[in-house]
Amino acid sequence: FYLTPPQVNSILKANEYSFKVPEFDGKNVSSVLGFDSNQLPANAPIEDRRSAATCLQTRGMLLGVFDGHAGCACAQAVSERLFYYIAVSLLPHETLLEIENAVESGRALLPILQWHKHPNDYFSKEASKLYFNSLRTYWQELIDLNSGETTDVREALINAFKRLDNDISLEAQVGDPNSFLNYLVLRVAFSGATACVAHVDGIDLHVANTGDSRAMLGVQEEDGSWSAVNLSYDHNAQNEREVERVKMEHPKSEEKSLVKQDRLLGLLMPFRAFGDVKFKWSIELQKRVVESGPDQLNDNEYTKFIPPNYFTPPYLTAEPEVIHHKLRPQDKFLVLATDGLWETMHRQDVARIVGEYLTGVHHQQPIAVGGYKVTLGQMHGLLTERRAKISSVFEDQNAATHLIRHAVGNNEFGTVDHERLSKMLSLPEELARMYRDDITIIVVQFNSRVIGAY
């Protein structure tokens, strides 16, 4: 089944979104020029989510990618709720009071976030009241706790992640008289999601990461070449520090059963995640909630089983690791992406592809054919392709789309092979997941002039 180039393009561009920051928004000239984002599903429905918003009561911009597992419910909830928790954590005491007084007296609320959304990025309207009440309880507690100190961004991010995860867990334990909502909060809690979120304010870039999505900075060196700087660490079995952390939190008798076949308790790839109450609640609590829950929950295999060697929960946390980076003029862009991208591409290639795309310049590197026997004809083909590439304007108007095209269509020479791309995109749903994962990417472009002026 062969797709024509226009068909390939329409699949690749279906979920693309771009936002340009207005030159002057009345408050401050932003260090962010804008961002491009896109998603390519492999699962049906897609289990990844993405979010982007400008903080209206404080300065800064929030961007995040969320990778769901055991369904998309948890990723969906985190994508619509987490930024509110972060924004509220960053608000000064007076603003929190103003908001609470407005709710008390039924007046209109100060808007906290301006969302930048693709039409496909939906909000679950049915749950909005429940979500709002949980958020309100949180800001009421923040008001009571008022220490008079200004909130540290790092602390705000950590508190917001932990608090939202806690609320997801509580809502599922309490349940809801409305049967639809009751099933929803249980689905959210029993599925899981990783999150990688960036907060950009002036030259301060904070990345909060829980799980195995990644943040990477694209840096332009003095000679014009591109290099990549990691701004997050994967929380999985490949990260020795993370394995040590998990072992430290449980008795020595469990050392052998904690990580098996590179998975937590032999089951879960990420070692940190939202939801996944199967790895957090006691066995008694799990049984009680599932037994009193709606029938659909009992039909779900995932909720029934208890993980093996389950002695001292919780085994899983949503607490993020936060990295702070002061932006420099040579820091040109930030890539946030779910592991679907990093499974197929090395960060160095990501930096080069996005860097060349954004500057529109191809650094002529000698053609490397890495140990392949290449005929003169093939070599001629590669050189012709290179020449065409230089002369043609990039076909993508969106950096994230451009990256997905490479992630799915790259051949062994590092160029996009249309035939491969066509094959990969025409795989039926049940096969697609065997060849690739959902891919979600946000590429944030920085304003070097503004950063230099700091």
PDB file of C-alpha atoms in Angstrom, residues 219-227 351-353 355-357 359-367 386 389-390 394:
ATOM      1  CA  VAL A 219      23.214  24.888  21.022  1.00  0.00           C
ATOM      2  CA  GLN A 220      24.912  26.589  18.092  1.00  0.00           C
ATOM      3  CA  GLU A 221      28.690  26.460  18.408  1.00  0.00           C
ATOM      4  CA  GLU A 222      30.987  29.256  17.187  1.00  0.00           C
ATOM      5  CA  ASP A 223      31.753  27.401  13.950  1.00  0.00           C
ATOM      6  CA  GLY A 224      28.012  27.206  13.224  1.00  0.00           C
ATOM      7  CA  SER A 225      27.687  23.488  14.009  1.00  0.00           C
ATOM      8  CA  TRP A 226      25.033  22.130  16.392  1.00  0.00           C
ATOM      9  CA  SER A 227      25.361  20.309  19.680  1.00  0.00           C
ATOM     10  CA  ALA A 351      20.043  18.969  17.384  1.00  0.00           C
ATOM     11  CA  ARG A 352      21.496  19.041  13.879  1.00  0.00           C
ATOM     12  CA  ILE A 353      18.210  18.417  12.033  1.00  0.00           C
ATOM     13  CA  GLY A 355      19.202  23.502  13.959  1.00  0.00           C
ATOM     14  CA  GLU A 356      19.620  23.253  10.183  1.00  0.00           C
ATOM     15  CA  TYR A 357      15.866  23.504   9.732  1.00  0.00           C
ATOM     16  CA  THR A 359      18.564  28.400  10.259  1.00  0.00           C
ATOM     17  CA  GLY A 360      17.843  26.999   6.790  1.00  0.00           C
ATOM     18  CA  VAL A 361      21.533  26.241   6.367  1.00  0.00           C
ATOM     19  CA  HIS A 362      22.999  22.832   5.637  1.00  0.00           C
ATOM     20  CA  HIS A 363      26.520  22.414   6.795  1.00  0.00           C
ATOM     21  CA  GLN A 364      28.194  20.462   4.075  1.00  0.00           C
ATOM     22  CA  GLN A 365      29.624  17.459   5.830  1.00  0.00           C
ATOM     23  CA  PRO A 366      31.486  14.917   3.728  1.00  0.00           C
ATOM     24  CA  ILE A 367      29.032  12.197   2.757  1.00  0.00           C
ATOM     25  CA  ARG A 386      21.937  16.815  -1.372  1.00  0.00           C
ATOM     26  CA  LYS A 389      17.964  19.741  -0.576  1.00  0.00           C
ATOM     27  CA  ILE A 390      20.037  22.902  -0.649  1.00  0.00           C
ATOM     28  CA  PHE A 394      12.088  22.973   3.400  1.00  0.00           C
TER      29      PHE A 394
END
